[in-house]
PDB file of C-alpha atoms in Angstrom:
ATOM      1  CA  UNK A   6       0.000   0.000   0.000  1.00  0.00           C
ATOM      2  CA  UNK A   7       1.376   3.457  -0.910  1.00  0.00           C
ATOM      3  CA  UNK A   8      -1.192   5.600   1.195  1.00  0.00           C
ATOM      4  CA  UNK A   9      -1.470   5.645   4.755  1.00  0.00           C
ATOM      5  CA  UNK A  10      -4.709   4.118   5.928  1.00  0.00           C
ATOM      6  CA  UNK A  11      -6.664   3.312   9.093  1.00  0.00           C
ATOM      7  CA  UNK A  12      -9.142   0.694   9.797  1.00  0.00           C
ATOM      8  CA  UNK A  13     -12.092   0.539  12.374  1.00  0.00           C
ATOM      9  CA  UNK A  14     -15.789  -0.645  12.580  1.00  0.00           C
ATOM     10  CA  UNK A  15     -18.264   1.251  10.818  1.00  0.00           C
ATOM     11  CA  UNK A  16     -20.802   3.851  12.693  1.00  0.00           C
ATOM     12  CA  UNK A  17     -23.993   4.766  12.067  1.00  0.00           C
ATOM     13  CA  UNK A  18     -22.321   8.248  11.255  1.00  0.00           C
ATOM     14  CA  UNK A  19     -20.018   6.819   8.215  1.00  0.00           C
ATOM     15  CA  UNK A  20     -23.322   6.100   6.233  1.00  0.00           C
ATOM     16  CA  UNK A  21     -23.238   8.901   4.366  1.00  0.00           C
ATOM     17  CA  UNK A  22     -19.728   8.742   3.285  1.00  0.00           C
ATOM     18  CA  UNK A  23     -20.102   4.652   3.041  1.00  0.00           C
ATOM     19  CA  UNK A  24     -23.031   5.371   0.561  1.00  0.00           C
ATOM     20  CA  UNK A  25     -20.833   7.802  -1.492  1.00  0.00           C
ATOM     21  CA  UNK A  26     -18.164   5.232  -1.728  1.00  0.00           C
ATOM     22  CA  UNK A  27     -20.841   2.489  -2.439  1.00  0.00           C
ATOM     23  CA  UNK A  28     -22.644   4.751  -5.339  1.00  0.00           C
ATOM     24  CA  UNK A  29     -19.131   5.418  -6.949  1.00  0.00           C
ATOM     25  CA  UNK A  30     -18.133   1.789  -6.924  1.00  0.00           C
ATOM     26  CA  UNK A  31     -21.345  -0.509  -8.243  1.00  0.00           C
ATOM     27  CA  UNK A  32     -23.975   0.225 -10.488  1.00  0.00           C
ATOM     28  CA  UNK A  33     -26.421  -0.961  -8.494  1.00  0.00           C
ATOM     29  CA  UNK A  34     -25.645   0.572  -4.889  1.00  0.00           C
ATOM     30  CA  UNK A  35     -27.017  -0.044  -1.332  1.00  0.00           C
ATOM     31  CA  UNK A  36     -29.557   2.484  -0.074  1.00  0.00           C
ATOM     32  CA  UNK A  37     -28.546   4.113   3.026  1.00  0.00           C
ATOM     33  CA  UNK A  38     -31.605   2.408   4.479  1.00  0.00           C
ATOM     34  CA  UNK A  39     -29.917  -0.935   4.141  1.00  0.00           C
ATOM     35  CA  UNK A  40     -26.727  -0.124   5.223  1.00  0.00           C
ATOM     36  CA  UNK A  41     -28.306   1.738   8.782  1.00  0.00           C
ATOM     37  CA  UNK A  42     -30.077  -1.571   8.548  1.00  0.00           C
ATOM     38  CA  UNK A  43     -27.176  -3.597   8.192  1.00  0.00           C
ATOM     39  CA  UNK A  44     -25.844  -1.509  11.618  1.00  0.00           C
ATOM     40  CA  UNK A  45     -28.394  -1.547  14.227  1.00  0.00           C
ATOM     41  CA  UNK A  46     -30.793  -4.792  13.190  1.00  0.00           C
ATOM     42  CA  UNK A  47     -28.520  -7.730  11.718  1.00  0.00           C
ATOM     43  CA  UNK A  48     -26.723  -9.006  15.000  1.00  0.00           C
ATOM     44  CA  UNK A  49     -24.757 -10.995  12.229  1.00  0.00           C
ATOM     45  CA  UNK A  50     -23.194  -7.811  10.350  1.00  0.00           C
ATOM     46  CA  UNK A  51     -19.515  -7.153  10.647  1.00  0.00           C
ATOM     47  CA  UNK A  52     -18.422  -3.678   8.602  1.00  0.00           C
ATOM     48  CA  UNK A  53     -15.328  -1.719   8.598  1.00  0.00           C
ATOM     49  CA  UNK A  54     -14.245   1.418   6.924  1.00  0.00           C
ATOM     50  CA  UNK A  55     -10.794   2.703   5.575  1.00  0.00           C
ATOM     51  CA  UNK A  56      -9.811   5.997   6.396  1.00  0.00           C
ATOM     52  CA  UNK A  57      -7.173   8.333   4.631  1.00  0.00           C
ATOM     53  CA  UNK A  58      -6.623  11.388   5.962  1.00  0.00           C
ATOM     54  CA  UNK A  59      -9.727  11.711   7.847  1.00  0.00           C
ATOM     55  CA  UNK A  60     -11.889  10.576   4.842  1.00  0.00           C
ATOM     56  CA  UNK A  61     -13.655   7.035   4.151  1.00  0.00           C
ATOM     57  CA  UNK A  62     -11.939   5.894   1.127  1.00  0.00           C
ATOM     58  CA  UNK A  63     -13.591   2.754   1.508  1.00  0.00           C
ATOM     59  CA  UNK A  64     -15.201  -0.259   3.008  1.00  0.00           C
ATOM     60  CA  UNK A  65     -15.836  -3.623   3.283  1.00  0.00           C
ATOM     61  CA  UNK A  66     -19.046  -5.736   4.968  1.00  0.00           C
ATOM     62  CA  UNK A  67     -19.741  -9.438   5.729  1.00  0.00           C
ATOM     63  CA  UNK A  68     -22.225 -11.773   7.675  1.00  0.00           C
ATOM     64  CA  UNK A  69     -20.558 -13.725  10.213  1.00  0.00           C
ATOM     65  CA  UNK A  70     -23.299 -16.965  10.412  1.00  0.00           C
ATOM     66  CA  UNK A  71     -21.652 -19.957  13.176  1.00  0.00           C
ATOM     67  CA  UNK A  72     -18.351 -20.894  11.261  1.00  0.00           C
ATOM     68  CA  UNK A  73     -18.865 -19.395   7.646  1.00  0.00           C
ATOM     69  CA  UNK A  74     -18.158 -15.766   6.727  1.00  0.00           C
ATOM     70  CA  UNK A  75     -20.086 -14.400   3.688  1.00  0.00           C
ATOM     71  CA  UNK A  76     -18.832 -10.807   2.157  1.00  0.00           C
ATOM     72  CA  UNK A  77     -21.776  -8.922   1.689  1.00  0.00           C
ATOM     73  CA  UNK A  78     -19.625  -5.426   0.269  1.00  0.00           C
ATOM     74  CA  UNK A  79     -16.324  -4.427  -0.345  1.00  0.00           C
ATOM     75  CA  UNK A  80     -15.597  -1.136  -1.942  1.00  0.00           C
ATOM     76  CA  UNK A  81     -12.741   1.255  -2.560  1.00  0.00           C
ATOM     77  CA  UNK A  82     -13.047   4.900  -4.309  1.00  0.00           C
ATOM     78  CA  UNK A  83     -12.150   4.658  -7.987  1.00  0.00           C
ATOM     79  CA  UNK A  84      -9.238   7.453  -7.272  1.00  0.00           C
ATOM     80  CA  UNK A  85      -7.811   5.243  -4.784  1.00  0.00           C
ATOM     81  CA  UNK A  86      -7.951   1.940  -7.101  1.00  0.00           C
ATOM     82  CA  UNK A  87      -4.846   0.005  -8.243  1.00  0.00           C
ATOM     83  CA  UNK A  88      -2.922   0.809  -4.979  1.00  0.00           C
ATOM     84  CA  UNK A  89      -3.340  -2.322  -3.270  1.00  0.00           C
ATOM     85  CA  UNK A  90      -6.122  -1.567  -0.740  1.00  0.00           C
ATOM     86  CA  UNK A  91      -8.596  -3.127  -1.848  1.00  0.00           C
ATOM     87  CA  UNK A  92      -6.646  -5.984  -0.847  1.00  0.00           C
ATOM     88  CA  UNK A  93      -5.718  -4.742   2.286  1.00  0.00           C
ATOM     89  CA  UNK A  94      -9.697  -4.594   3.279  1.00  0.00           C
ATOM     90  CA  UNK A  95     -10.678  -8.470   2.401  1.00  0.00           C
ATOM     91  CA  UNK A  96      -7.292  -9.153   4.357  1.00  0.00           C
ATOM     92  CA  UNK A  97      -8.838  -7.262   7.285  1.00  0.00           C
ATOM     93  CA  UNK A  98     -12.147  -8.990   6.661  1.00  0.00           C
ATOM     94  CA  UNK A  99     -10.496 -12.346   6.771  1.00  0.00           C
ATOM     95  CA  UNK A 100      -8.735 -11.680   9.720  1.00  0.00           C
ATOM     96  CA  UNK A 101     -11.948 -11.021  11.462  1.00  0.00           C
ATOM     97  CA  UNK A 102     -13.753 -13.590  10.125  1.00  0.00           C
ATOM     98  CA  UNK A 103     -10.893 -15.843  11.470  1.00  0.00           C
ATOM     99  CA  UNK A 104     -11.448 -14.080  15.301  1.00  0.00           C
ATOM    100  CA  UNK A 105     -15.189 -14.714  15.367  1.00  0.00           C
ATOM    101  CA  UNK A 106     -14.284 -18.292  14.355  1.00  0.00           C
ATOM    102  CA  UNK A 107     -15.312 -18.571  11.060  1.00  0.00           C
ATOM    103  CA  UNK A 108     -13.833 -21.249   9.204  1.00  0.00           C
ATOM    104  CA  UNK A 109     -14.796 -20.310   5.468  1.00  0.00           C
ATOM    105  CA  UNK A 110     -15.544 -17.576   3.331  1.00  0.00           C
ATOM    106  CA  UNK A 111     -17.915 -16.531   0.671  1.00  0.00           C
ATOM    107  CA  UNK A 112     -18.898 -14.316  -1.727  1.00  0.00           C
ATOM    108  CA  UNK A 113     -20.395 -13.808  -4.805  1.00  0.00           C
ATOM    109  CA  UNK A 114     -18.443 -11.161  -7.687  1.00  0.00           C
ATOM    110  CA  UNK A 115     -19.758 -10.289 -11.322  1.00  0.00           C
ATOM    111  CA  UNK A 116     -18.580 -13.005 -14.033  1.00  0.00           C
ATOM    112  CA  UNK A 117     -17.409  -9.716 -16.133  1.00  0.00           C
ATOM    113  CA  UNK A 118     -15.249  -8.474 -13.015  1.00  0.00           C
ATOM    114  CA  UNK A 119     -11.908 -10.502 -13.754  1.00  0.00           C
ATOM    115  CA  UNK A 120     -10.015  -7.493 -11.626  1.00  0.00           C
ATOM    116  CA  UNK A 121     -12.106  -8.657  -8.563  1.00  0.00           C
ATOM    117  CA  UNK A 122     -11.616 -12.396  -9.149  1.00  0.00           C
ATOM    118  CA  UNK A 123      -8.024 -12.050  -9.642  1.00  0.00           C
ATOM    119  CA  UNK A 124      -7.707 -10.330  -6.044  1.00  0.00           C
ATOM    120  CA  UNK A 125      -9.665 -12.903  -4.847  1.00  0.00           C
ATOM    121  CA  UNK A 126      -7.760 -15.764  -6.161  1.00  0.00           C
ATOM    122  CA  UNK A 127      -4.532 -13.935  -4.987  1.00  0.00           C
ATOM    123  CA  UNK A 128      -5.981 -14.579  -1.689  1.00  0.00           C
ATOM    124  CA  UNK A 129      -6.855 -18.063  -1.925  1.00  0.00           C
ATOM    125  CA  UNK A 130     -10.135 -17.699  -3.024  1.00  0.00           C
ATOM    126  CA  UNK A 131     -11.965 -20.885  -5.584  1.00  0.00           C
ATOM    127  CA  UNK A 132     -14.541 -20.818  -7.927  1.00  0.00           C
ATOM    128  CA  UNK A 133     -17.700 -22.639  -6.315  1.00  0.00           C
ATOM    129  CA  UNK A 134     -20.474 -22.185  -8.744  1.00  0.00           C
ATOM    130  CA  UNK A 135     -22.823 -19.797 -10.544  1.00  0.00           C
ATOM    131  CA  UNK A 136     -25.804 -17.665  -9.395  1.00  0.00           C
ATOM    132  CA  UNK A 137     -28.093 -17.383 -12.322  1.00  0.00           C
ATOM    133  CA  UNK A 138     -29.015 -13.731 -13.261  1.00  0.00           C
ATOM    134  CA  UNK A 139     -27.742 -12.468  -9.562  1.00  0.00           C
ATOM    135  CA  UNK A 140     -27.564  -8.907 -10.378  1.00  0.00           C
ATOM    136  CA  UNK A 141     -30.642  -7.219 -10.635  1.00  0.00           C
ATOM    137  CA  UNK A 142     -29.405  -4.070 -12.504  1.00  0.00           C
ATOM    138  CA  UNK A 143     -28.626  -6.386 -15.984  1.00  0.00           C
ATOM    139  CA  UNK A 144     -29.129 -10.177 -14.500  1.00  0.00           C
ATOM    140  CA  UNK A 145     -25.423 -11.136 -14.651  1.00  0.00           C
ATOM    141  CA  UNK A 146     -24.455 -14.087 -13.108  1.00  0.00           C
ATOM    142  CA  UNK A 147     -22.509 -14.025 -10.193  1.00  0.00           C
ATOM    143  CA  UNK A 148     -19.693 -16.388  -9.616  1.00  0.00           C
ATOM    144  CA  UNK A 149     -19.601 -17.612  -5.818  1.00  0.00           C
ATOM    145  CA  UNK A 150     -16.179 -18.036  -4.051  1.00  0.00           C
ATOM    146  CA  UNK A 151     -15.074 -20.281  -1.506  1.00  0.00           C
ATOM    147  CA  UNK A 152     -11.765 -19.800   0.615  1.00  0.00           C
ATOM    148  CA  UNK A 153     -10.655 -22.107   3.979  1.00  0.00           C
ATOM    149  CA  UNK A 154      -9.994 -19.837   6.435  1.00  0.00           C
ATOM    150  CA  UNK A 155      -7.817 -22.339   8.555  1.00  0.00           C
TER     151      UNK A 155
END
């Protein structure tokens, strides 16, 4: 990572800057409704922000369920892209997942986004299957990804 960055757990007062990260990043973005949601009603939610300089430059979310972990978000500003940080927040998120005892991990990336998958393979990450017409903003299929987390 080139940029200084700081981690720690999302508040109900990042949503605003979480959503403006989220609506730069994916074409069809979380409301802030579900991420305040997300915060204060799904005892299974586990989000964290990246900071630079005072300023979320990103973020990352995931369901913690008994031993799995399933990634529900992970974003990073486009201006802060190719610098390694999105890698540095599913690290984080793995590390987590491996404190609350999760054994595995999941998630579920665009068949088209061979940027995402290649991070994710980079960090053990295997294809697992297909989720027919996943995305509801042009039905692409999602690939799901499985990684051991011990």
């Amino acid at each position: 990572m080139g940029i200084d960055v700081q981690f720690r757990p999302m508040i109900i007062h990042d949503i605003d800057e979480v959503v403006q990260v989220e609506q730069a990043s994916f074409t069809a973005p979380w409301s802030r409704e579900s991420f305040y949601n997300e915060l204060m009603y799904n005892r299974y939610a586990k989000y964290i922000v990246m900071v630079h300089n005072g300023r979320i430059i990103g973020y990352g979310g995931m369901w913690l369920v008994i031993d799995e972990a399933h990634v529900t978000n992970v974003a990073v500003l486009p201006q802060f892209r190719g610098q390694k940080l999105g890698e540095a927040l599913m690290r984080r998120l793995m590390d987590m997942a491996r404190q609350h005892g999760a054994v595995t991990m999941t998630l579920e990336v665009r068949v088209s986004n061979h940027v995402a998958q290649s991070l994710y393979r980079k960090l053990g990450f295997r294809n697992g299957g297909i989720r027919k017409r996943y995305y509801p903003d042009n039905f692409e299929d999602a690939l799901v990804m499985w990684v051991k987390l011990r």
